[in-house]
PDB file of C-alpha atoms in Angstrom:
ATOM      1  CA  MET K   6       0.000   0.000   0.000  1.00  0.00           C
ATOM      2  CA  SER K   7       1.261   3.475  -0.860  1.00  0.00           C
ATOM      3  CA  TRP K   8       2.329   5.973   1.779  1.00  0.00           C
ATOM      4  CA  SER K   9      -0.413   8.352   0.613  1.00  0.00           C
ATOM      5  CA  THR K  10      -3.099   5.738   1.321  1.00  0.00           C
ATOM      6  CA  THR K  11      -1.626   5.030   4.760  1.00  0.00           C
ATOM      7  CA  LEU K  12      -1.598   8.761   5.513  1.00  0.00           C
ATOM      8  CA  LYS K  13      -5.192   9.049   4.318  1.00  0.00           C
ATOM      9  CA  ASN K  14      -6.291   6.203   6.625  1.00  0.00           C
ATOM     10  CA  ARG K  15      -4.515   7.851   9.548  1.00  0.00           C
ATOM     11  CA  GLN K  16      -6.231  11.183   8.852  1.00  0.00           C
ATOM     12  CA  LEU K  17      -9.639   9.490   8.618  1.00  0.00           C
ATOM     13  CA  ILE K  18      -9.110   7.825  11.987  1.00  0.00           C
ATOM     14  CA  ARG K  19      -8.034  11.154  13.501  1.00  0.00           C
ATOM     15  CA  SER K  20     -11.187  12.789  12.133  1.00  0.00           C
ATOM     16  CA  GLN K  21     -13.381  10.072  13.642  1.00  0.00           C
ATOM     17  CA  LEU K  22     -11.746  10.450  17.038  1.00  0.00           C
ATOM     18  CA  ALA K  23     -12.128  14.232  16.888  1.00  0.00           C
ATOM     19  CA  ALA K  24     -15.841  13.719  16.171  1.00  0.00           C
ATOM     20  CA  GLY K  25     -16.191  11.382  19.173  1.00  0.00           C
ATOM     21  CA  GLU K  26     -16.608   8.231  17.082  1.00  0.00           C
ATOM     22  CA  GLU K  27     -15.238   4.907  18.280  1.00  0.00           C
ATOM     23  CA  ILE K  28     -12.469   3.074  16.455  1.00  0.00           C
ATOM     24  CA  ALA K  29     -11.115  -0.469  16.754  1.00  0.00           C
ATOM     25  CA  VAL K  30      -7.777  -1.042  18.472  1.00  0.00           C
ATOM     26  CA  MET K  31      -5.871  -4.254  17.789  1.00  0.00           C
ATOM     27  CA  PHE K  32      -2.897  -5.837  19.520  1.00  0.00           C
ATOM     28  CA  SER K  33      -1.091  -8.905  18.245  1.00  0.00           C
ATOM     29  CA  ASP K  34       1.940 -10.708  19.607  1.00  0.00           C
ATOM     30  CA  ILE K  35       3.946 -13.849  18.896  1.00  0.00           C
ATOM     31  CA  ARG K  36       3.569 -16.756  21.296  1.00  0.00           C
ATOM     32  CA  GLY K  37       6.781 -18.181  22.752  1.00  0.00           C
ATOM     33  CA  PHE K  38       8.918 -15.316  21.469  1.00  0.00           C
ATOM     34  CA  THR K  39      11.084 -15.015  24.594  1.00  0.00           C
ATOM     35  CA  GLU K  40      11.729 -18.744  24.609  1.00  0.00           C
ATOM     36  CA  TYR K  41      12.498 -18.681  20.884  1.00  0.00           C
ATOM     37  CA  THR K  42      14.970 -15.820  21.344  1.00  0.00           C
ATOM     38  CA  ALA K  43      16.821 -17.721  24.066  1.00  0.00           C
ATOM     39  CA  ALA K  44      16.988 -20.886  21.958  1.00  0.00           C
ATOM     40  CA  ALA K  45      17.613 -19.480  18.468  1.00  0.00           C
ATOM     41  CA  GLY K  46      19.539 -16.298  19.241  1.00  0.00           C
ATOM     42  CA  ASP K  47      18.939 -12.585  18.786  1.00  0.00           C
ATOM     43  CA  ARG K  48      19.406 -12.463  15.020  1.00  0.00           C
ATOM     44  CA  ALA K  49      16.946 -15.285  14.357  1.00  0.00           C
ATOM     45  CA  ALA K  50      14.444 -13.654  16.717  1.00  0.00           C
ATOM     46  CA  TRP K  51      14.859 -10.323  14.926  1.00  0.00           C
ATOM     47  CA  ARG K  52      14.170 -12.019  11.572  1.00  0.00           C
ATOM     48  CA  LEU K  53      11.045 -13.649  13.003  1.00  0.00           C
ATOM     49  CA  ALA K  54       9.815 -10.312  14.385  1.00  0.00           C
ATOM     50  CA  ARG K  55      10.426  -8.599  11.037  1.00  0.00           C
ATOM     51  CA  PHE K  56       8.601 -11.358   9.172  1.00  0.00           C
ATOM     52  CA  HIS K  57       5.660 -11.070  11.600  1.00  0.00           C
ATOM     53  CA  GLU K  58       5.558  -7.287  11.221  1.00  0.00           C
ATOM     54  CA  THR K  59       5.609  -7.412   7.410  1.00  0.00           C
ATOM     55  CA  LEU K  60       2.837  -9.992   7.230  1.00  0.00           C
ATOM     56  CA  LEU K  61       0.650  -8.065   9.669  1.00  0.00           C
ATOM     57  CA  ARG K  62       1.313  -4.706   8.025  1.00  0.00           C
ATOM     58  CA  ASN K  63       0.083  -6.043   4.687  1.00  0.00           C
ATOM     59  CA  GLU K  64      -3.173  -7.333   6.174  1.00  0.00           C
ATOM     60  CA  ILE K  65      -3.764  -4.300   8.409  1.00  0.00           C
ATOM     61  CA  GLU K  66      -3.264  -1.772   5.630  1.00  0.00           C
ATOM     62  CA  GLY K  67      -5.212  -3.987   3.223  1.00  0.00           C
ATOM     63  CA  HIS K  68      -8.222  -3.593   5.537  1.00  0.00           C
ATOM     64  CA  ASN K  69      -8.053   0.219   5.822  1.00  0.00           C
ATOM     65  CA  GLY K  70      -6.098   0.126   9.049  1.00  0.00           C
ATOM     66  CA  VAL K  71      -2.945   1.786  10.335  1.00  0.00           C
ATOM     67  CA  LEU K  72      -0.041   0.003  12.003  1.00  0.00           C
ATOM     68  CA  VAL K  73       0.514   2.451  14.851  1.00  0.00           C
ATOM     69  CA  LYS K  74       3.709   0.950  16.259  1.00  0.00           C
ATOM     70  CA  THR K  75       5.694  -2.248  16.695  1.00  0.00           C
ATOM     71  CA  LEU K  76       6.402  -3.772  20.096  1.00  0.00           C
ATOM     72  CA  GLY K  77       9.266  -6.186  19.491  1.00  0.00           C
ATOM     73  CA  ASP K  78       7.205  -9.368  19.352  1.00  0.00           C
ATOM     74  CA  GLY K  79       3.918  -7.604  18.580  1.00  0.00           C
ATOM     75  CA  VAL K  80       2.136  -4.708  16.917  1.00  0.00           C
ATOM     76  CA  MET K  81      -0.555  -2.145  17.709  1.00  0.00           C
ATOM     77  CA  ALA K  82      -3.017  -1.173  14.982  1.00  0.00           C
ATOM     78  CA  ALA K  83      -6.090   1.042  14.590  1.00  0.00           C
ATOM     79  CA  PHE K  84      -9.128   0.825  12.294  1.00  0.00           C
ATOM     80  CA  GLY K  85     -11.770   3.443  11.617  1.00  0.00           C
ATOM     81  CA  GLU K  86     -14.445   0.757  11.158  1.00  0.00           C
ATOM     82  CA  LEU K  87     -14.902  -1.997  13.733  1.00  0.00           C
ATOM     83  CA  ARG K  88     -15.729  -4.508  11.004  1.00  0.00           C
ATOM     84  CA  ASP K  89     -12.388  -3.775   9.325  1.00  0.00           C
ATOM     85  CA  GLY K  90     -10.589  -4.622  12.556  1.00  0.00           C
ATOM     86  CA  VAL K  91     -12.346  -7.994  12.816  1.00  0.00           C
ATOM     87  CA  ALA K  92     -11.778  -8.756   9.128  1.00  0.00           C
ATOM     88  CA  ALA K  93      -8.089  -7.897   9.447  1.00  0.00           C
ATOM     89  CA  ALA K  94      -7.696 -10.145  12.505  1.00  0.00           C
ATOM     90  CA  VAL K  95      -9.226 -13.085  10.637  1.00  0.00           C
ATOM     91  CA  ALA K  96      -7.079 -12.393   7.560  1.00  0.00           C
ATOM     92  CA  ILE K  97      -3.945 -12.274   9.735  1.00  0.00           C
ATOM     93  CA  GLN K  98      -4.639 -15.637  11.361  1.00  0.00           C
ATOM     94  CA  ARG K  99      -5.422 -17.239   8.007  1.00  0.00           C
ATOM     95  CA  ALA K 100      -2.294 -15.795   6.409  1.00  0.00           C
ATOM     96  CA  ILE K 101      -0.155 -17.055   9.284  1.00  0.00           C
ATOM     97  CA  ARG K 102      -1.735 -20.514   9.098  1.00  0.00           C
ATOM     98  CA  ALA K 103      -1.064 -20.640   5.348  1.00  0.00           C
ATOM     99  CA  LYS K 104       2.541 -19.535   5.857  1.00  0.00           C
ATOM    100  CA  ASN K 105       3.063 -22.173   8.549  1.00  0.00           C
ATOM    101  CA  ASP K 106       2.186 -24.861   6.004  1.00  0.00           C
ATOM    102  CA  GLU K 107       5.224 -23.721   3.989  1.00  0.00           C
ATOM    103  CA  LEU K 108       7.705 -23.293   6.832  1.00  0.00           C
ATOM    104  CA  GLU K 109      10.381 -25.875   7.575  1.00  0.00           C
ATOM    105  CA  THR K 110      11.197 -24.110  10.836  1.00  0.00           C
ATOM    106  CA  ARG K 111       9.191 -23.476  13.977  1.00  0.00           C
ATOM    107  CA  PRO K 112       5.639 -22.344  13.122  1.00  0.00           C
ATOM    108  CA  ILE K 113       4.434 -18.882  14.092  1.00  0.00           C
ATOM    109  CA  GLU K 114       1.561 -18.608  16.566  1.00  0.00           C
ATOM    110  CA  VAL K 115      -0.072 -15.241  17.220  1.00  0.00           C
ATOM    111  CA  GLY K 116      -2.676 -14.125  19.750  1.00  0.00           C
ATOM    112  CA  ILE K 117      -4.905 -11.166  18.807  1.00  0.00           C
ATOM    113  CA  GLY K 118      -7.049  -8.881  20.972  1.00  0.00           C
ATOM    114  CA  LEU K 119      -9.600  -6.316  19.720  1.00  0.00           C
ATOM    115  CA  ALA K 120     -11.380  -3.579  21.661  1.00  0.00           C
ATOM    116  CA  SER K 121     -13.154  -0.358  20.715  1.00  0.00           C
ATOM    117  CA  GLY K 122     -13.162   3.143  22.114  1.00  0.00           C
ATOM    118  CA  ILE K 123     -12.101   6.750  21.614  1.00  0.00           C
ATOM    119  CA  PRO K 124      -8.407   6.778  22.543  1.00  0.00           C
ATOM    120  CA  VAL K 125      -6.017   9.707  22.287  1.00  0.00           C
ATOM    121  CA  MET K 126      -3.972   9.408  19.093  1.00  0.00           C
ATOM    122  CA  THR K 127      -0.521  10.944  18.648  1.00  0.00           C
ATOM    123  CA  GLU K 128       1.873  10.632  15.725  1.00  0.00           C
ATOM    124  CA  THR K 129       3.349   7.414  17.112  1.00  0.00           C
ATOM    125  CA  ASP K 130       0.986   6.024  19.732  1.00  0.00           C
ATOM    126  CA  LEU K 131      -2.508   5.523  21.143  1.00  0.00           C
ATOM    127  CA  PHE K 132      -3.525   6.106  24.758  1.00  0.00           C
ATOM    128  CA  GLY K 133      -6.681   5.114  26.599  1.00  0.00           C
ATOM    129  CA  ASN K 134      -8.723   2.391  28.255  1.00  0.00           C
ATOM    130  CA  SER K 135      -9.527   0.660  24.955  1.00  0.00           C
ATOM    131  CA  VAL K 136      -5.798   0.437  24.210  1.00  0.00           C
ATOM    132  CA  ASN K 137      -5.081  -1.164  27.574  1.00  0.00           C
ATOM    133  CA  LEU K 138      -7.994  -3.554  27.122  1.00  0.00           C
ATOM    134  CA  ALA K 139      -6.939  -4.659  23.626  1.00  0.00           C
ATOM    135  CA  GLN K 140      -3.422  -5.304  24.895  1.00  0.00           C
ATOM    136  CA  ARG K 141      -4.739  -7.391  27.803  1.00  0.00           C
ATOM    137  CA  LEU K 142      -6.943  -9.423  25.452  1.00  0.00           C
ATOM    138  CA  SER K 143      -3.997 -10.104  23.175  1.00  0.00           C
ATOM    139  CA  ALA K 144      -2.016 -11.367  26.159  1.00  0.00           C
ATOM    140  CA  MET K 145      -4.939 -13.623  27.160  1.00  0.00           C
ATOM    141  CA  ALA K 146      -5.413 -15.074  23.681  1.00  0.00           C
ATOM    142  CA  LYS K 147      -3.963 -18.439  22.788  1.00  0.00           C
ATOM    143  CA  GLY K 148      -1.867 -18.845  19.669  1.00  0.00           C
ATOM    144  CA  GLY K 149      -4.248 -18.670  16.706  1.00  0.00           C
ATOM    145  CA  GLN K 150      -7.036 -17.116  18.794  1.00  0.00           C
ATOM    146  CA  ILE K 151      -8.885 -13.806  18.319  1.00  0.00           C
ATOM    147  CA  ILE K 152     -10.588 -12.351  21.418  1.00  0.00           C
ATOM    148  CA  VAL K 153     -12.999  -9.406  21.155  1.00  0.00           C
ATOM    149  CA  THR K 154     -15.225  -7.442  23.534  1.00  0.00           C
ATOM    150  CA  LYS K 155     -19.003  -7.677  23.755  1.00  0.00           C
ATOM    151  CA  LYS K 156     -19.258  -4.232  22.161  1.00  0.00           C
ATOM    152  CA  ILE K 157     -17.445  -5.409  19.035  1.00  0.00           C
ATOM    153  CA  LYS K 158     -19.453  -8.633  18.925  1.00  0.00           C
ATOM    154  CA  GLU K 159     -22.718  -6.676  18.965  1.00  0.00           C
ATOM    155  CA  ALA K 160     -21.533  -4.142  16.372  1.00  0.00           C
ATOM    156  CA  VAL K 161     -19.993  -6.514  13.823  1.00  0.00           C
ATOM    157  CA  PRO K 162     -22.059  -9.314  12.238  1.00  0.00           C
ATOM    158  CA  LEU K 163     -19.760 -12.046  10.971  1.00  0.00           C
ATOM    159  CA  LYS K 164     -19.596 -13.362   7.436  1.00  0.00           C
ATOM    160  CA  GLU K 165     -20.502 -16.931   6.548  1.00  0.00           C
ATOM    161  CA  GLY K 166     -17.968 -19.417   7.878  1.00  0.00           C
ATOM    162  CA  LEU K 167     -17.174 -17.330  10.965  1.00  0.00           C
ATOM    163  CA  ARG K 168     -18.860 -17.374  14.370  1.00  0.00           C
ATOM    164  CA  TYR K 169     -18.595 -15.909  17.841  1.00  0.00           C
ATOM    165  CA  ILE K 170     -17.899 -18.254  20.748  1.00  0.00           C
ATOM    166  CA  PRO K 171     -18.872 -16.814  24.158  1.00  0.00           C
ATOM    167  CA  LEU K 172     -16.022 -16.943  26.661  1.00  0.00           C
ATOM    168  CA  GLY K 173     -18.065 -15.577  29.555  1.00  0.00           C
ATOM    169  CA  ARG K 174     -17.124 -12.775  31.899  1.00  0.00           C
ATOM    170  CA  ARG K 175     -13.406 -12.632  32.590  1.00  0.00           C
ATOM    171  CA  GLU K 176     -11.439 -10.602  35.091  1.00  0.00           C
ATOM    172  CA  ILE K 177      -9.058  -8.300  33.214  1.00  0.00           C
ATOM    173  CA  LYS K 178      -6.054  -7.263  35.272  1.00  0.00           C
ATOM    174  CA  GLY K 179      -6.494  -3.653  36.378  1.00  0.00           C
ATOM    175  CA  LEU K 180      -9.659  -3.175  34.300  1.00  0.00           C
ATOM    176  CA  GLY K 181     -12.365  -5.186  36.045  1.00  0.00           C
ATOM    177  CA  GLU K 182     -14.650  -7.742  34.400  1.00  0.00           C
ATOM    178  CA  GLU K 183     -15.452  -7.879  30.690  1.00  0.00           C
ATOM    179  CA  GLU K 184     -17.751 -10.147  28.695  1.00  0.00           C
ATOM    180  CA  LEU K 185     -15.560 -11.641  25.986  1.00  0.00           C
ATOM    181  CA  TYR K 186     -15.986 -13.568  22.751  1.00  0.00           C
ATOM    182  CA  GLU K 187     -13.714 -15.531  20.464  1.00  0.00           C
ATOM    183  CA  VAL K 188     -13.950 -15.133  16.698  1.00  0.00           C
ATOM    184  CA  ALA K 189     -13.812 -18.712  15.383  1.00  0.00           C
ATOM    185  CA  TRP K 190     -12.236 -18.422  11.951  1.00  0.00           C
ATOM    186  CA  MET K 191     -11.467 -22.079  11.170  1.00  0.00           C
ATOM    187  CA  ALA K 192     -14.106 -24.499   9.873  1.00  0.00           C
ATOM    188  CA  GLU K 193     -14.306 -26.456  13.117  1.00  0.00           C
ATOM    189  CA  LEU K 194     -15.736 -29.916  13.622  1.00  0.00           C
ATOM    190  CA  PHE K 195     -14.736 -30.288  17.258  1.00  0.00           C
ATOM    191  CA  ARG K 196     -12.884 -28.447  20.022  1.00  0.00           C
ATOM    192  CA  ILE K 197     -11.814 -29.369  23.532  1.00  0.00           C
ATOM    193  CA  SER K 198      -9.961 -27.396  26.209  1.00  0.00           C
ATOM    194  CA  ASP K 199      -8.147 -28.282  29.406  1.00  0.00           C
ATOM    195  CA  ALA K 200      -9.718 -27.486  32.774  1.00  0.00           C
ATOM    196  CA  HIS K 201      -7.966 -24.108  33.016  1.00  0.00           C
ATOM    197  CA  ASP K 202      -8.604 -23.111  29.372  1.00  0.00           C
ATOM    198  CA  ARG K 203      -4.861 -22.896  28.768  1.00  0.00           C
ATOM    199  CA  ILE K 204      -4.779 -25.288  25.823  1.00  0.00           C
ATOM    200  CA  THR K 205      -7.408 -25.920  23.155  1.00  0.00           C
ATOM    201  CA  ILE K 206      -7.397 -28.705  20.567  1.00  0.00           C
ATOM    202  CA  VAL K 207      -9.387 -27.970  17.397  1.00  0.00           C
ATOM    203  CA  LEU K 208     -10.269 -30.555  14.741  1.00  0.00           C
ATOM    204  CA  THR K 209     -10.944 -28.735  11.463  1.00  0.00           C
ATOM    205  CA  ALA K 210     -13.044 -29.684   8.467  1.00  0.00           C
ATOM    206  CA  ARG K 211      -9.922 -29.890   6.311  1.00  0.00           C
ATOM    207  CA  GLY K 212      -8.673 -32.736   8.486  1.00  0.00           C
ATOM    208  CA  THR K 213      -6.013 -30.968  10.527  1.00  0.00           C
ATOM    209  CA  VAL K 214      -5.593 -30.790  14.276  1.00  0.00           C
ATOM    210  CA  VAL K 215      -4.739 -27.327  15.617  1.00  0.00           C
ATOM    211  CA  VAL K 216      -3.301 -26.822  19.095  1.00  0.00           C
ATOM    212  CA  GLU K 217      -3.875 -23.362  20.598  1.00  0.00           C
ATOM    213  CA  MET K 218      -1.777 -22.526  23.655  1.00  0.00           C
ATOM    214  CA  ALA K 219      -2.002 -19.552  25.992  1.00  0.00           C
ATOM    215  CA  LYS K 220       1.071 -17.660  27.139  1.00  0.00           C
ATOM    216  CA  GLY K 221       3.074 -19.825  29.529  1.00  0.00           C
ATOM    217  CA  ALA K 222       1.035 -22.949  28.772  1.00  0.00           C
ATOM    218  CA  ARG K 223       4.172 -24.928  28.007  1.00  0.00           C
ATOM    219  CA  GLN K 224       5.476 -24.177  31.485  1.00  0.00           C
ATOM    220  CA  VAL K 225       2.305 -25.565  33.071  1.00  0.00           C
ATOM    221  CA  THR K 226       2.753 -29.037  31.606  1.00  0.00           C
ATOM    222  CA  GLY K 227       6.457 -28.904  30.784  1.00  0.00           C
ATOM    223  CA  LYS K 228       8.414 -28.087  27.647  1.00  0.00           C
ATOM    224  CA  LYS K 229       8.867 -31.736  26.692  1.00  0.00           C
ATOM    225  CA  HIS K 230       5.168 -32.375  26.975  1.00  0.00           C
ATOM    226  CA  LEU K 231       3.983 -29.414  24.913  1.00  0.00           C
ATOM    227  CA  PRO K 232       5.929 -29.198  21.660  1.00  0.00           C
ATOM    228  CA  PHE K 233       5.173 -26.784  18.886  1.00  0.00           C
ATOM    229  CA  PHE K 234       3.376 -28.994  16.401  1.00  0.00           C
ATOM    230  CA  ARG K 235       4.577 -29.301  12.823  1.00  0.00           C
ATOM    231  CA  PHE K 236       2.858 -30.793   9.823  1.00  0.00           C
ATOM    232  CA  ARG K 237       5.217 -32.504   7.407  1.00  0.00           C
ATOM    233  CA  ARG K 238       5.929 -35.733   5.572  1.00  0.00           C
ATOM    234  CA  THR K 239       8.572 -38.048   6.994  1.00  0.00           C
ATOM    235  CA  ARG K 240      10.555 -40.975   5.673  1.00  0.00           C
ATOM    236  CA  LYS K 241       9.186 -43.308   8.336  1.00  0.00           C
ATOM    237  CA  ALA K 242       5.730 -44.851   8.422  1.00  0.00           C
ATOM    238  CA  ASP K 243       3.260 -42.038   8.891  1.00  0.00           C
ATOM    239  CA  PRO K 244      -0.032 -41.699  10.724  1.00  0.00           C
ATOM    240  CA  PRO K 245      -2.796 -39.894   8.824  1.00  0.00           C
ATOM    241  CA  ALA K 246      -1.647 -36.827   6.908  1.00  0.00           C
ATOM    242  CA  GLY K 247      -1.611 -33.682   8.997  1.00  0.00           C
ATOM    243  CA  LEU K 248      -0.922 -35.270  12.377  1.00  0.00           C
ATOM    244  CA  PRO K 249       1.940 -33.634  14.298  1.00  0.00           C
ATOM    245  CA  ARG K 250       5.310 -35.263  14.713  1.00  0.00           C
ATOM    246  CA  VAL K 251       6.373 -36.344  18.197  1.00  0.00           C
ATOM    247  CA  PRO K 252       9.653 -35.099  19.720  1.00  0.00           C
ATOM    248  CA  GLY K 253      12.231 -37.775  20.398  1.00  0.00           C
ATOM    249  CA  SER K 254      11.163 -39.925  17.467  1.00  0.00           C
ATOM    250  CA  GLY K 255      13.721 -38.716  14.924  1.00  0.00           C
ATOM    251  CA  GLY K 256      11.295 -36.435  13.114  1.00  0.00           C
ATOM    252  CA  SER K 257       8.717 -39.180  12.680  1.00  0.00           C
ATOM    253  CA  ARG K 258       5.135 -38.731  13.717  1.00  0.00           C
ATOM    254  CA  ILE K 259       5.173 -42.296  15.112  1.00  0.00           C
ATOM    255  CA  PRO K 260       5.367 -42.004  18.903  1.00  0.00           C
ATOM    256  CA  PRO K 261       8.542 -42.752  20.878  1.00  0.00           C
ATOM    257  CA  PRO K 262       8.779 -45.653  23.351  1.00  0.00           C
ATOM    258  CA  PRO K 263       6.414 -45.586  26.363  1.00  0.00           C
ATOM    259  CA  HIS K 264       7.076 -42.829  28.856  1.00  0.00           C
ATOM    260  CA  PRO K 265       6.027 -42.894  32.540  1.00  0.00           C
ATOM    261  CA  HIS K 266       4.225 -39.582  31.957  1.00  0.00           C
ATOM    262  CA  PRO K 267       2.981 -39.690  28.353  1.00  0.00           C
ATOM    263  CA  PRO K 268       3.798 -36.539  26.378  1.00  0.00           C
ATOM    264  CA  VAL K 269       1.374 -35.034  23.957  1.00  0.00           C
ATOM    265  CA  GLY K 270       1.497 -37.320  20.937  1.00  0.00           C
ATOM    266  CA  TRP K 271      -0.248 -39.736  18.634  1.00  0.00           C
ATOM    267  CA  LYS K 272      -0.412 -43.503  19.059  1.00  0.00           C
ATOM    268  CA  GLU K 273      -2.127 -46.248  17.137  1.00  0.00           C
ATOM    269  CA  GLU K 274      -5.142 -47.623  18.939  1.00  0.00           C
ATOM    270  CA  HIS K 275      -5.518 -51.405  19.047  1.00  0.00           C
ATOM    271  CA  PRO K 276      -8.709 -52.568  17.254  1.00  0.00           C
ATOM    272  CA  ALA K 277      -9.882 -54.336  20.426  1.00  0.00           C
ATOM    273  CA  ALA K 278      -9.770 -51.044  22.314  1.00  0.00           C
ATOM    274  CA  ARG K 279     -12.082 -49.229  19.929  1.00  0.00           C
ATOM    275  CA  GLY K 280     -15.439 -48.389  21.336  1.00  0.00           C
ATOM    276  CA  ARG K 281     -14.182 -48.512  24.915  1.00  0.00           C
ATOM    277  CA  SER K 282     -13.962 -45.309  26.903  1.00  0.00           C
ATOM    278  CA  SER K 283     -10.399 -44.098  27.362  1.00  0.00           C
ATOM    279  CA  ARG K 284      -8.861 -42.184  30.214  1.00  0.00           C
ATOM    280  CA  GLY K 285      -8.265 -38.500  29.564  1.00  0.00           C
ATOM    281  CA  ALA K 286      -9.046 -36.760  26.313  1.00  0.00           C
ATOM    282  CA  GLY K 287      -8.915 -38.427  22.920  1.00  0.00           C
ATOM    283  CA  VAL K 288      -9.427 -37.186  19.378  1.00  0.00           C
ATOM    284  CA  HIS K 289      -9.886 -39.876  16.765  1.00  0.00           C
ATOM    285  CA  ARG K 290      -9.772 -40.014  12.989  1.00  0.00           C
ATOM    286  CA  GLU K 291      -9.248 -42.850  10.531  1.00  0.00           C
ATOM    287  CA  SER K 292      -6.948 -43.000   7.493  1.00  0.00           C
ATOM    288  CA  PRO K 293      -6.773 -45.641   6.163  1.00  0.00           C
ATOM    289  CA  PRO K 294      -9.951 -47.267   7.560  1.00  0.00           C
ATOM    290  CA  SER K 295      -7.992 -50.154   9.079  1.00  0.00           C
ATOM    291  CA  ARG K 296      -5.983 -47.856  11.336  1.00  0.00           C
ATOM    292  CA  ARG K 297      -7.077 -45.426  14.014  1.00  0.00           C
ATOM    293  CA  TRP K 298      -4.994 -42.886  15.845  1.00  0.00           C
ATOM    294  CA  LYS K 299      -5.629 -41.396  19.248  1.00  0.00           C
ATOM    295  CA  LEU K 300      -4.366 -38.048  20.557  1.00  0.00           C
ATOM    296  CA  ILE K 301      -3.118 -38.506  24.120  1.00  0.00           C
ATOM    297  CA  LEU K 302      -3.170 -35.453  26.392  1.00  0.00           C
ATOM    298  CA  PRO K 303      -1.828 -35.255  29.954  1.00  0.00           C
ATOM    299  CA  LEU K 304      -4.654 -32.819  30.794  1.00  0.00           C
ATOM    300  CA  ARG K 305      -7.823 -32.626  32.802  1.00  0.00           C
ATOM    301  CA  VAL K 306     -10.801 -31.844  30.582  1.00  0.00           C
ATOM    302  CA  ARG K 307     -14.075 -30.245  31.584  1.00  0.00           C
TER     303      ARG K 307
END
């Protein structure tokens, strides 16, 4: 997008604020960025942050928004129309998911928060309650999740294929309680969360399993038990296409030898065990019909 268009969008947002009209404020940040920096080094982390910024800038400006500033592992953006903010958030998550399918390295997971209000806008920043709220929502969001306020939910009807999921009233640090909603942007067949809503497993219509993790979720269960999932072909015998590989198995998605505390992973279920209830959570799918795979989670499920 040209600089003149960006300047025009900024001026339109300023005019709306001067007239007392609400705008949408978005925050987005990369999950696991601190951990990635420690493991991969500063230069690799800088490249990841630049890649994230470029991808988000394209989607934000493509939806009539303005990237207000970058925050190392995140960005702040503003939109004159609330619907543009929601559309941009969905486009960002879809673009990141598509890019992850191409990556040979660690996938990118981003949490997005959206709020609305009439903040104070300077040349390089936004100030106000809506800004603080959007930032808090971004911090609450799991990787791949979009969290919005009730006000945005009521103002923005979603297009076909999208839906709002009520998250209930949540205590926002320093801001009191807010009624929140998730914008579900994947064609979901099934979803399940742990008892503390730190990790969500989503089975999509395209046959992939998506793991959404909140900030610090890996520390709750342990790094070895919560890998970043990758989707790739391997030279060893594979479970159904799209299932994540398991650490410690040489890159294969076939599980490693039994562990006293099973990590997250996939294992083949014996035909005799089918139909019986299993302990913990399980997600099943068949491919080919003669084989069935079960997702094992060391989690308590509501």
